[in-house]
Amino acid sequence: MLVILESGASEAVLEQVVKRIEQMGLRAHVSRGQFRTIIGAIGPENPAFPEQLLSLTGVENVIPIMKPYKLASREFHSEDSQVKVGHVPIGKGHYALIAGPCAVECRESCRAIAQTVKVHGANMLRGGAFKPRTSPYSFQGLGEEGLKILRDCGDEFGLPVVTEVTDPRHVEMVSRYADMLQVGARNMQNFVLLSEIGKVGKPVLLKRGPSCTVNDWLMSAEYILSEGNQQIVLCERGSKGFEPEVRFTLDVGAIVVAKHNSHLPVIVDPSHAAGRRELVTSLALAGLAAGADGFIVEVHLCPEKAQCDGPQALTDTMFAHLMAQTKEIIAAVGK
Ligand code: PEP
Ligand code: MN
């Protein structure tokens, strides 16, 4: 339920309403707008609750939220949200332009990639230290050593860093190095991981699972939000399709639906969708044109030697071209 307070309601009124909501066994999430304070009362509801809340002093209205996700919904928060990662705002007209290697491979290559993407205008650095691979025999990432390298490269070039956390037991450790925690597509419904991530105060990049609906995706966001972490950016990275020419099918419509149904920023990952570098730029631009709040792309200076995802990594020149095109698209469709 949404509990809407009368305009100008005092802090004492707010406290009383929150107390009553908690007595009902519900969690209260307070959202202070410019004119109104709205409280999301989340949890198992009883049909008598709306009337009981309506009878409290200072309560103007009580409205049910129809969507299965509550805190992630536009009904709860009608304005777009903005997430700040280090000094980089994402959403509400600000774009995440994230680039870097699929995996952190060694200090020299990570540093060279960070320097290149910075020069061309990226505002964040990506790089995996824990790599979820289809085969147990493939490169699994450098672990904590990779996190240290990524952190140092981000610091040197003034780029906040995002990296994947795959295990609930690593959340605390990865949080010590990263500015943003990535939930990979394969872990989107790892609910234990989502709850752990919800307990730390770090921004989260939540990828959409390759066989998950937008509804499933927003329910996963709800797991994180309901633990108290509001800093979520959604990421569309392609679904399982039937077209063998691409690795996954980028679902541009899902970007539009997610932004319509939710207030959370949404970015696009064209690299994992395409699987081939020659398709990445067009898909990135399509995502931005559809309203995405940025992109995350893989870049490698020597893709033929990459430990993973070399075929989809943009080269230095291709990334420069993408950034030039991005400026034009943002100028055309940006807010
Ligand atoms: C990644 O971004 O490194 C990655 C593994 O992506 P996804 O989880 O979307 O496959
Ligand atoms: Mn990759």
mmCIF file of C-alpha atoms and ligand atoms in Angstrom:
data_model
loop_
_atom_site.group_PDB
_atom_site.id
_atom_site.type_symbol
_atom_site.label_atom_id
_atom_site.label_comp_id
_atom_site.label_asym_id
_atom_site.label_seq_id
_atom_site.Cartn_x
_atom_site.Cartn_y
_atom_site.Cartn_z
ATOM 1 C CA MET A 1 0.000 0.000 0.000
ATOM 2 C CA LEU A 2 0.963 3.586 -0.484
ATOM 3 C CA VAL A 3 0.137 5.820 2.453
ATOM 4 C CA ILE A 4 -0.004 9.435 1.330
ATOM 5 C CA LEU A 5 0.357 12.096 3.996
ATOM 6 C CA GLU A 6 -1.391 15.465 3.894
ATOM 7 C CA SER A 7 0.816 18.191 2.448
ATOM 8 C CA GLY A 8 2.845 19.847 5.182
ATOM 9 C CA ALA A 9 2.441 16.885 7.574
ATOM 10 C CA SER A 10 4.882 17.210 10.477
ATOM 11 C CA GLU A 11 7.717 14.848 11.391
ATOM 12 C CA ALA A 12 5.692 13.812 14.462
ATOM 13 C CA VAL A 13 2.776 12.762 12.231
ATOM 14 C CA LEU A 14 5.157 10.825 9.981
ATOM 15 C CA GLU A 15 6.654 9.061 13.009
ATOM 16 C CA GLN A 16 3.216 8.031 14.284
ATOM 17 C CA VAL A 17 2.173 6.627 10.905
ATOM 18 C CA VAL A 18 5.452 4.722 10.503
ATOM 19 C CA LYS A 19 5.028 3.300 14.016
ATOM 20 C CA ARG A 20 1.498 2.093 13.225
ATOM 21 C CA ILE A 21 2.661 0.510 9.939
ATOM 22 C CA GLU A 22 5.384 -1.364 11.818
ATOM 23 C CA GLN A 23 2.876 -2.520 14.444
ATOM 24 C CA MET A 24 0.923 -4.074 11.561
ATOM 25 C CA GLY A 25 4.002 -6.177 10.816
ATOM 26 C CA LEU A 26 4.804 -4.195 7.652
ATOM 27 C CA ARG A 27 7.966 -2.362 6.619
ATOM 28 C CA ALA A 28 7.715 1.379 6.063
ATOM 29 C CA HIS A 29 9.715 2.962 3.231
ATOM 30 C CA VAL A 30 9.474 6.726 3.343
ATOM 31 C CA SER A 31 9.728 8.731 0.130
ATOM 32 C CA ARG A 32 9.817 12.509 0.511
ATOM 33 C CA GLY A 33 8.694 14.298 -2.637
ATOM 34 C CA GLN A 34 8.652 18.015 -3.290
ATOM 35 C CA PHE A 35 5.025 18.389 -2.186
ATOM 36 C CA ARG A 36 4.073 15.147 -0.481
ATOM 37 C CA THR A 37 5.519 12.454 1.722
ATOM 38 C CA ILE A 38 4.540 8.955 0.648
ATOM 39 C CA ILE A 39 5.127 5.848 2.735
ATOM 40 C CA GLY A 40 5.301 2.455 1.096
ATOM 41 C CA ALA A 41 3.844 -0.082 3.558
ATOM 42 C CA ILE A 42 5.272 -3.378 2.381
ATOM 43 C CA GLY A 43 4.468 -6.886 3.627
ATOM 44 C CA PRO A 44 1.551 -9.272 4.101
ATOM 45 C CA GLU A 45 -1.570 -7.163 4.077
ATOM 46 C CA ASN A 46 -4.833 -7.522 5.939
ATOM 47 C CA PRO A 47 -8.052 -6.128 4.375
ATOM 48 C CA ALA A 48 -8.646 -3.959 7.462
ATOM 49 C CA PHE A 49 -5.309 -2.120 7.165
ATOM 50 C CA PRO A 50 -6.273 0.576 4.610
ATOM 51 C CA GLU A 51 -9.171 1.858 6.717
ATOM 52 C CA GLN A 52 -7.151 1.741 9.917
ATOM 53 C CA LEU A 53 -4.379 3.794 8.332
ATOM 54 C CA LEU A 54 -6.840 6.209 6.767
ATOM 55 C CA SER A 55 -8.209 7.007 10.212
ATOM 56 C CA LEU A 56 -4.826 8.231 11.473
ATOM 57 C CA THR A 57 -4.179 11.969 11.806
ATOM 58 C CA GLY A 58 -2.371 13.421 8.803
ATOM 59 C CA VAL A 59 -3.117 10.560 6.396
ATOM 60 C CA GLU A 60 -4.750 11.820 3.231
ATOM 61 C CA ASN A 61 -5.092 8.624 1.228
ATOM 62 C CA VAL A 62 -4.197 4.928 1.127
ATOM 63 C CA ILE A 63 -3.751 3.334 -2.306
ATOM 64 C CA PRO A 64 -3.021 -0.299 -3.095
ATOM 65 C CA ILE A 65 -0.028 -1.010 -5.383
ATOM 66 C CA MET A 66 -1.263 -3.348 -8.088
ATOM 67 C CA LYS A 67 2.121 -4.539 -9.375
ATOM 68 C CA PRO A 68 3.755 -7.562 -7.667
ATOM 69 C CA TYR A 69 6.878 -5.447 -7.142
ATOM 70 C CA LYS A 70 6.250 -2.435 -4.935
ATOM 71 C CA LEU A 71 9.346 -0.335 -4.216
ATOM 72 C CA ALA A 72 10.589 -0.782 -7.793
ATOM 73 C CA SER A 73 7.293 0.397 -9.281
ATOM 74 C CA ARG A 74 6.408 3.776 -10.737
ATOM 75 C CA GLU A 75 3.309 3.696 -8.567
ATOM 76 C CA PHE A 76 5.551 3.948 -5.510
ATOM 77 C CA HIS A 77 7.915 6.507 -7.040
ATOM 78 C CA SER A 78 6.544 8.384 -10.020
ATOM 79 C CA GLU A 79 9.697 10.360 -10.846
ATOM 80 C CA ASP A 80 12.796 8.796 -12.430
ATOM 81 C CA SER A 81 15.394 7.823 -9.846
ATOM 82 C CA GLN A 82 19.030 8.732 -10.090
ATOM 83 C CA VAL A 83 21.858 6.559 -8.801
ATOM 84 C CA LYS A 84 25.246 8.034 -7.959
ATOM 85 C CA VAL A 85 28.338 5.871 -8.403
ATOM 86 C CA GLY A 86 31.302 7.739 -6.975
ATOM 87 C CA HIS A 87 31.061 11.134 -8.695
ATOM 88 C CA VAL A 88 29.013 9.756 -11.639
ATOM 89 C CA PRO A 89 25.231 10.275 -11.601
ATOM 90 C CA ILE A 90 23.159 7.802 -13.643
ATOM 91 C CA GLY A 91 19.597 8.589 -14.700
ATOM 92 C CA LYS A 92 17.528 11.786 -14.971
ATOM 93 C CA GLY A 93 19.474 12.944 -18.025
ATOM 94 C CA HIS A 94 22.854 11.637 -16.865
ATOM 95 C CA TYR A 95 24.433 8.729 -18.730
ATOM 96 C CA ALA A 96 26.595 5.832 -17.580
ATOM 97 C CA LEU A 97 29.250 5.277 -20.262
ATOM 98 C CA ILE A 98 30.947 2.197 -18.847
ATOM 99 C CA ALA A 99 33.756 0.421 -20.672
ATOM 100 C CA GLY A 100 36.576 -1.969 -19.932
ATOM 101 C CA PRO A 101 37.724 -5.539 -20.342
ATOM 102 C CA CYS A 102 35.452 -8.521 -19.834
ATOM 103 C CA ALA A 103 37.919 -9.802 -17.240
ATOM 104 C CA VAL A 104 40.836 -8.184 -15.453
ATOM 105 C CA GLU A 105 43.719 -10.179 -16.938
ATOM 106 C CA CYS A 106 46.821 -8.402 -15.677
ATOM 107 C CA ARG A 107 47.813 -4.961 -14.417
ATOM 108 C CA GLU A 108 49.392 -3.759 -17.680
ATOM 109 C CA SER A 109 46.458 -4.600 -19.958
ATOM 110 C CA CYS A 110 43.835 -3.344 -17.502
ATOM 111 C CA ARG A 111 45.712 -0.069 -17.067
ATOM 112 C CA ALA A 112 46.121 0.428 -20.818
ATOM 113 C CA ILE A 113 42.405 -0.225 -21.414
ATOM 114 C CA ALA A 114 41.404 2.133 -18.579
ATOM 115 C CA GLN A 115 43.587 4.874 -20.023
ATOM 116 C CA THR A 116 42.143 4.379 -23.521
ATOM 117 C CA VAL A 117 38.497 4.379 -22.488
ATOM 118 C CA LYS A 118 39.061 7.443 -20.306
ATOM 119 C CA VAL A 119 40.666 9.329 -23.195
ATOM 120 C CA HIS A 120 37.642 8.581 -25.383
ATOM 121 C CA GLY A 121 35.161 9.755 -22.735
ATOM 122 C CA ALA A 122 34.045 6.733 -20.683
ATOM 123 C CA ASN A 123 32.976 7.756 -17.189
ATOM 124 C CA MET A 124 33.245 4.336 -15.477
ATOM 125 C CA LEU A 125 35.500 1.284 -15.737
ATOM 126 C CA ARG A 126 34.259 -2.323 -15.845
ATOM 127 C CA GLY A 127 36.240 -5.543 -15.345
ATOM 128 C CA GLY A 128 35.452 -8.978 -13.947
ATOM 129 C CA ALA A 129 37.552 -10.548 -11.209
ATOM 130 C CA PHE A 130 35.131 -13.428 -10.579
ATOM 131 C CA LYS A 131 34.004 -14.776 -13.929
ATOM 132 C CA PRO A 132 30.963 -17.062 -14.154
ATOM 133 C CA ARG A 133 31.882 -19.219 -17.167
ATOM 134 C CA THR A 134 29.853 -21.815 -19.011
ATOM 135 C CA SER A 135 32.775 -24.243 -18.728
ATOM 136 C CA PRO A 136 34.547 -24.995 -15.437
ATOM 137 C CA TYR A 137 37.771 -25.276 -17.462
ATOM 138 C CA SER A 138 37.627 -21.688 -18.763
ATOM 139 C CA PHE A 139 39.474 -18.769 -17.105
ATOM 140 C CA GLN A 140 37.635 -17.992 -13.870
ATOM 141 C CA GLY A 141 39.142 -14.577 -13.100
ATOM 142 C CA LEU A 142 41.946 -13.339 -10.831
ATOM 143 C CA GLY A 143 39.754 -13.039 -7.718
ATOM 144 C CA GLU A 144 40.872 -10.523 -5.085
ATOM 145 C CA GLU A 145 44.069 -9.703 -7.007
ATOM 146 C CA GLY A 146 41.880 -8.672 -9.945
ATOM 147 C CA LEU A 147 39.820 -6.424 -7.673
ATOM 148 C CA LYS A 148 42.972 -4.652 -6.476
ATOM 149 C CA ILE A 149 44.135 -4.042 -10.038
ATOM 150 C CA LEU A 150 40.717 -2.739 -11.091
ATOM 151 C CA ARG A 151 40.561 -0.401 -8.069
ATOM 152 C CA ASP A 152 44.026 1.005 -8.778
ATOM 153 C CA CYS A 153 43.271 1.573 -12.476
ATOM 154 C CA GLY A 154 39.959 3.264 -11.616
ATOM 155 C CA ASP A 155 41.700 5.529 -9.093
ATOM 156 C CA GLU A 156 44.520 6.416 -11.457
ATOM 157 C CA PHE A 157 42.141 7.575 -14.213
ATOM 158 C CA GLY A 158 39.302 8.923 -12.059
ATOM 159 C CA LEU A 159 36.839 6.216 -13.142
ATOM 160 C CA PRO A 160 34.490 4.594 -10.607
ATOM 161 C CA VAL A 161 34.626 0.810 -11.026
ATOM 162 C CA VAL A 162 31.952 -1.862 -11.436
ATOM 163 C CA THR A 163 32.644 -5.556 -11.042
ATOM 164 C CA GLU A 164 30.599 -8.706 -10.623
ATOM 165 C CA VAL A 165 30.023 -10.455 -7.311
ATOM 166 C CA THR A 166 28.967 -14.076 -7.750
ATOM 167 C CA ASP A 167 28.912 -15.410 -4.210
ATOM 168 C CA PRO A 168 27.022 -14.071 -1.161
ATOM 169 C CA ARG A 169 30.152 -14.778 0.924
ATOM 170 C CA HIS A 170 32.167 -12.341 -1.225
ATOM 171 C CA VAL A 171 29.817 -9.356 -0.974
ATOM 172 C CA GLU A 172 31.709 -7.688 1.857
ATOM 173 C CA MET A 173 35.112 -8.225 0.231
ATOM 174 C CA VAL A 174 34.066 -7.056 -3.246
ATOM 175 C CA SER A 175 32.396 -3.999 -1.642
ATOM 176 C CA ARG A 176 35.758 -2.964 -0.209
ATOM 177 C CA TYR A 177 37.170 -2.513 -3.731
ATOM 178 C CA ALA A 178 34.232 -1.713 -6.018
ATOM 179 C CA ASP A 179 32.114 1.423 -6.387
ATOM 180 C CA MET A 180 29.271 -0.619 -7.881
ATOM 181 C CA LEU A 181 28.395 -4.305 -7.511
ATOM 182 C CA GLN A 182 27.297 -6.151 -10.623
ATOM 183 C CA VAL A 183 24.784 -8.977 -10.445
ATOM 184 C CA GLY A 184 25.393 -11.094 -13.528
ATOM 185 C CA ALA A 185 22.630 -12.354 -15.771
ATOM 186 C CA ARG A 186 23.028 -15.925 -14.501
ATOM 187 C CA ASN A 187 22.681 -14.768 -10.914
ATOM 188 C CA MET A 188 19.678 -12.497 -11.364
ATOM 189 C CA GLN A 189 17.531 -14.960 -9.432
ATOM 190 C CA ASN A 190 20.121 -15.914 -6.827
ATOM 191 C CA PHE A 191 17.915 -14.562 -4.065
ATOM 192 C CA VAL A 192 20.434 -15.151 -1.271
ATOM 193 C CA LEU A 193 22.967 -13.056 -3.203
ATOM 194 C CA LEU A 194 20.377 -10.326 -3.854
ATOM 195 C CA SER A 195 19.463 -10.102 -0.171
ATOM 196 C CA GLU A 196 23.122 -9.864 0.879
ATOM 197 C CA ILE A 197 23.715 -7.125 -1.677
ATOM 198 C CA GLY A 198 20.621 -5.326 -0.411
ATOM 199 C CA LYS A 199 22.261 -5.040 3.017
ATOM 200 C CA VAL A 200 25.312 -3.103 1.825
ATOM 201 C CA GLY A 201 25.202 0.541 0.869
ATOM 202 C CA LYS A 202 26.770 0.123 -2.581
ATOM 203 C CA PRO A 203 25.115 0.896 -5.907
ATOM 204 C CA VAL A 204 24.118 -2.235 -7.819
ATOM 205 C CA LEU A 205 24.054 -3.051 -11.532
ATOM 206 C CA LEU A 206 21.364 -5.689 -11.934
ATOM 207 C CA LYS A 207 21.569 -7.583 -15.227
ATOM 208 C CA ARG A 208 18.456 -9.182 -16.667
ATOM 209 C CA GLY A 209 18.584 -12.992 -16.805
ATOM 210 C CA PRO A 210 18.669 -14.407 -20.359
ATOM 211 C CA SER A 211 15.332 -16.202 -19.894
ATOM 212 C CA CYS A 212 13.646 -13.813 -17.481
ATOM 213 C CA THR A 213 10.733 -11.478 -18.066
ATOM 214 C CA VAL A 214 10.780 -7.804 -17.153
ATOM 215 C CA ASN A 215 8.489 -8.734 -14.297
ATOM 216 C CA ASP A 216 11.012 -11.300 -12.967
ATOM 217 C CA TRP A 217 13.757 -8.685 -13.306
ATOM 218 C CA LEU A 218 11.850 -6.092 -11.280
ATOM 219 C CA MET A 219 11.006 -8.704 -8.639
ATOM 220 C CA SER A 220 14.758 -9.286 -8.286
ATOM 221 C CA ALA A 221 15.265 -5.537 -7.892
ATOM 222 C CA GLU A 222 12.589 -5.685 -5.198
ATOM 223 C CA TYR A 223 14.707 -8.173 -3.199
ATOM 224 C CA ILE A 224 17.515 -5.615 -3.070
ATOM 225 C CA LEU A 225 15.231 -2.624 -2.437
ATOM 226 C CA SER A 226 13.333 -4.357 0.343
ATOM 227 C CA GLU A 227 16.597 -4.824 2.255
ATOM 228 C CA GLY A 228 17.068 -1.055 2.189
ATOM 229 C CA ASN A 229 19.422 -0.554 -0.771
ATOM 230 C CA GLN A 230 17.805 1.964 -3.144
ATOM 231 C CA GLN A 231 20.777 2.357 -5.477
ATOM 232 C CA ILE A 232 19.904 0.048 -8.360
ATOM 233 C CA VAL A 233 20.582 0.410 -12.071
ATOM 234 C CA LEU A 234 18.961 -2.199 -14.331
ATOM 235 C CA CYS A 235 20.868 -3.617 -17.305
ATOM 236 C CA GLU A 236 19.346 -5.255 -20.396
ATOM 237 C CA ARG A 237 21.889 -7.668 -21.939
ATOM 238 C CA GLY A 238 19.837 -9.829 -24.300
ATOM 239 C CA SER A 239 17.573 -12.837 -23.954
ATOM 240 C CA LYS A 240 17.795 -16.375 -25.270
ATOM 241 C CA GLY A 241 16.500 -16.210 -28.817
ATOM 242 C CA PHE A 242 16.563 -18.397 -31.919
ATOM 243 C CA GLU A 243 18.831 -16.267 -34.101
ATOM 244 C CA PRO A 244 22.230 -17.954 -34.409
ATOM 245 C CA GLU A 245 23.897 -14.802 -35.762
ATOM 246 C CA VAL A 246 23.819 -13.193 -32.311
ATOM 247 C CA ARG A 247 24.786 -14.571 -28.916
ATOM 248 C CA PHE A 248 21.588 -13.287 -27.295
ATOM 249 C CA THR A 249 18.722 -11.194 -28.641
ATOM 250 C CA LEU A 250 18.902 -7.630 -27.348
ATOM 251 C CA ASP A 251 15.416 -6.813 -26.133
ATOM 252 C CA VAL A 252 15.085 -3.104 -26.848
ATOM 253 C CA GLY A 253 11.396 -3.288 -25.957
ATOM 254 C CA ALA A 254 12.330 -4.445 -22.463
ATOM 255 C CA ILE A 255 14.241 -1.191 -21.914
ATOM 256 C CA VAL A 256 11.100 0.756 -22.733
ATOM 257 C CA VAL A 257 8.858 -1.474 -20.584
ATOM 258 C CA ALA A 258 11.241 -1.368 -17.613
ATOM 259 C CA LYS A 259 11.434 2.415 -17.764
ATOM 260 C CA HIS A 260 7.667 2.656 -18.068
ATOM 261 C CA ASN A 261 6.890 0.342 -15.146
ATOM 262 C CA SER A 262 9.779 1.299 -12.884
ATOM 263 C CA HIS A 263 11.542 4.480 -11.789
ATOM 264 C CA LEU A 264 14.979 2.811 -11.759
ATOM 265 C CA PRO A 265 17.600 3.811 -14.356
ATOM 266 C CA VAL A 266 18.141 1.247 -17.140
ATOM 267 C CA ILE A 267 21.314 0.770 -19.185
ATOM 268 C CA VAL A 268 22.130 -1.538 -22.058
ATOM 269 C CA ASP A 269 24.913 -4.126 -22.508
ATOM 270 C CA PRO A 270 25.243 -4.640 -26.266
ATOM 271 C CA SER A 271 28.472 -6.675 -25.946
ATOM 272 C CA HIS A 272 27.020 -9.809 -24.350
ATOM 273 C CA ALA A 273 23.913 -9.551 -26.543
ATOM 274 C CA ALA A 274 25.853 -9.279 -29.799
ATOM 275 C CA GLY A 275 28.715 -11.656 -29.123
ATOM 276 C CA ARG A 276 30.446 -10.051 -32.160
ATOM 277 C CA ARG A 277 32.178 -6.686 -32.087
ATOM 278 C CA GLU A 278 30.844 -5.526 -35.441
ATOM 279 C CA LEU A 279 27.280 -5.469 -34.060
ATOM 280 C CA VAL A 280 28.020 -3.780 -30.739
ATOM 281 C CA THR A 281 27.934 -0.108 -31.766
ATOM 282 C CA SER A 282 24.557 -0.305 -33.518
ATOM 283 C CA LEU A 283 22.985 -2.143 -30.575
ATOM 284 C CA ALA A 284 24.417 0.334 -28.061
ATOM 285 C CA LEU A 285 22.986 3.238 -30.036
ATOM 286 C CA ALA A 286 19.623 1.464 -30.399
ATOM 287 C CA GLY A 287 19.488 1.104 -26.620
ATOM 288 C CA LEU A 288 20.221 4.795 -26.091
ATOM 289 C CA ALA A 289 17.663 5.788 -28.723
ATOM 290 C CA ALA A 290 15.068 3.677 -26.883
ATOM 291 C CA GLY A 291 15.685 5.634 -23.690
ATOM 292 C CA ALA A 292 18.480 3.744 -21.937
ATOM 293 C CA ASP A 293 20.451 5.768 -19.387
ATOM 294 C CA GLY A 294 23.779 4.566 -20.744
ATOM 295 C CA PHE A 295 25.689 1.451 -21.695
ATOM 296 C CA ILE A 296 28.320 -0.992 -20.521
ATOM 297 C CA VAL A 297 30.636 -2.290 -23.249
ATOM 298 C CA GLU A 298 33.662 -4.538 -23.425
ATOM 299 C CA VAL A 299 36.888 -3.082 -24.824
ATOM 300 C CA HIS A 300 40.242 -4.799 -25.366
ATOM 301 C CA LEU A 301 43.391 -3.459 -27.008
ATOM 302 C CA CYS A 302 44.420 -6.903 -28.223
ATOM 303 C CA PRO A 303 41.153 -8.868 -28.507
ATOM 304 C CA GLU A 304 42.797 -11.859 -30.194
ATOM 305 C CA LYS A 305 44.723 -12.418 -26.952
ATOM 306 C CA ALA A 306 41.778 -11.816 -24.568
ATOM 307 C CA GLN A 307 41.187 -14.494 -21.933
ATOM 308 C CA CYS A 308 37.443 -14.225 -22.442
ATOM 309 C CA ASP A 309 34.894 -12.657 -24.771
ATOM 310 C CA GLY A 310 37.564 -11.446 -27.242
ATOM 311 C CA PRO A 311 35.229 -11.689 -30.281
ATOM 312 C CA GLN A 312 32.832 -9.124 -28.803
ATOM 313 C CA ALA A 313 35.438 -6.683 -27.458
ATOM 314 C CA LEU A 314 35.570 -3.308 -29.209
ATOM 315 C CA THR A 315 39.005 -2.169 -30.321
ATOM 316 C CA ASP A 316 40.373 1.243 -29.418
ATOM 317 C CA THR A 317 39.210 2.732 -32.752
ATOM 318 C CA MET A 318 35.772 1.148 -32.572
ATOM 319 C CA PHE A 319 35.244 2.476 -29.057
ATOM 320 C CA ALA A 320 36.258 5.990 -30.155
ATOM 321 C CA HIS A 321 33.700 5.739 -32.960
ATOM 322 C CA LEU A 322 30.987 4.525 -30.572
ATOM 323 C CA MET A 323 31.647 7.472 -28.260
ATOM 324 C CA ALA A 324 31.407 9.970 -31.118
ATOM 325 C CA GLN A 325 28.100 8.452 -32.259
ATOM 326 C CA THR A 326 26.858 8.360 -28.676
ATOM 327 C CA LYS A 327 27.220 12.130 -28.381
ATOM 328 C CA GLU A 328 24.990 12.564 -31.418
ATOM 329 C CA ILE A 329 22.322 10.145 -30.215
ATOM 330 C CA ILE A 330 22.242 11.726 -26.759
ATOM 331 C CA ALA A 331 21.943 15.171 -28.325
ATOM 332 C CA ALA A 332 18.987 13.887 -30.381
ATOM 333 C CA VAL A 333 17.073 11.947 -27.722
ATOM 334 C CA GLY A 334 18.543 13.073 -24.400
ATOM 335 C CA LYS A 335 16.527 14.876 -21.792
HETATM 336 C C1 PEP B 1 29.792 -9.524 -17.665
HETATM 337 O O1 PEP B 1 29.291 -8.406 -17.817
HETATM 338 O O2 PEP B 1 30.978 -9.698 -17.413
HETATM 339 C C2 PEP B 1 28.948 -10.726 -17.825
HETATM 340 C C3 PEP B 1 29.382 -11.935 -17.516
HETATM 341 O O3 PEP B 1 27.732 -10.461 -18.328
HETATM 342 P P1 PEP B 1 26.361 -11.313 -18.210
HETATM 343 O O4 PEP B 1 26.174 -11.634 -16.771
HETATM 344 O O5 PEP B 1 25.358 -10.365 -18.768
HETATM 345 O O6 PEP B 1 26.549 -12.521 -19.071
HETATM 346 MN MN MN B 2 32.138 -10.707 -20.993
#
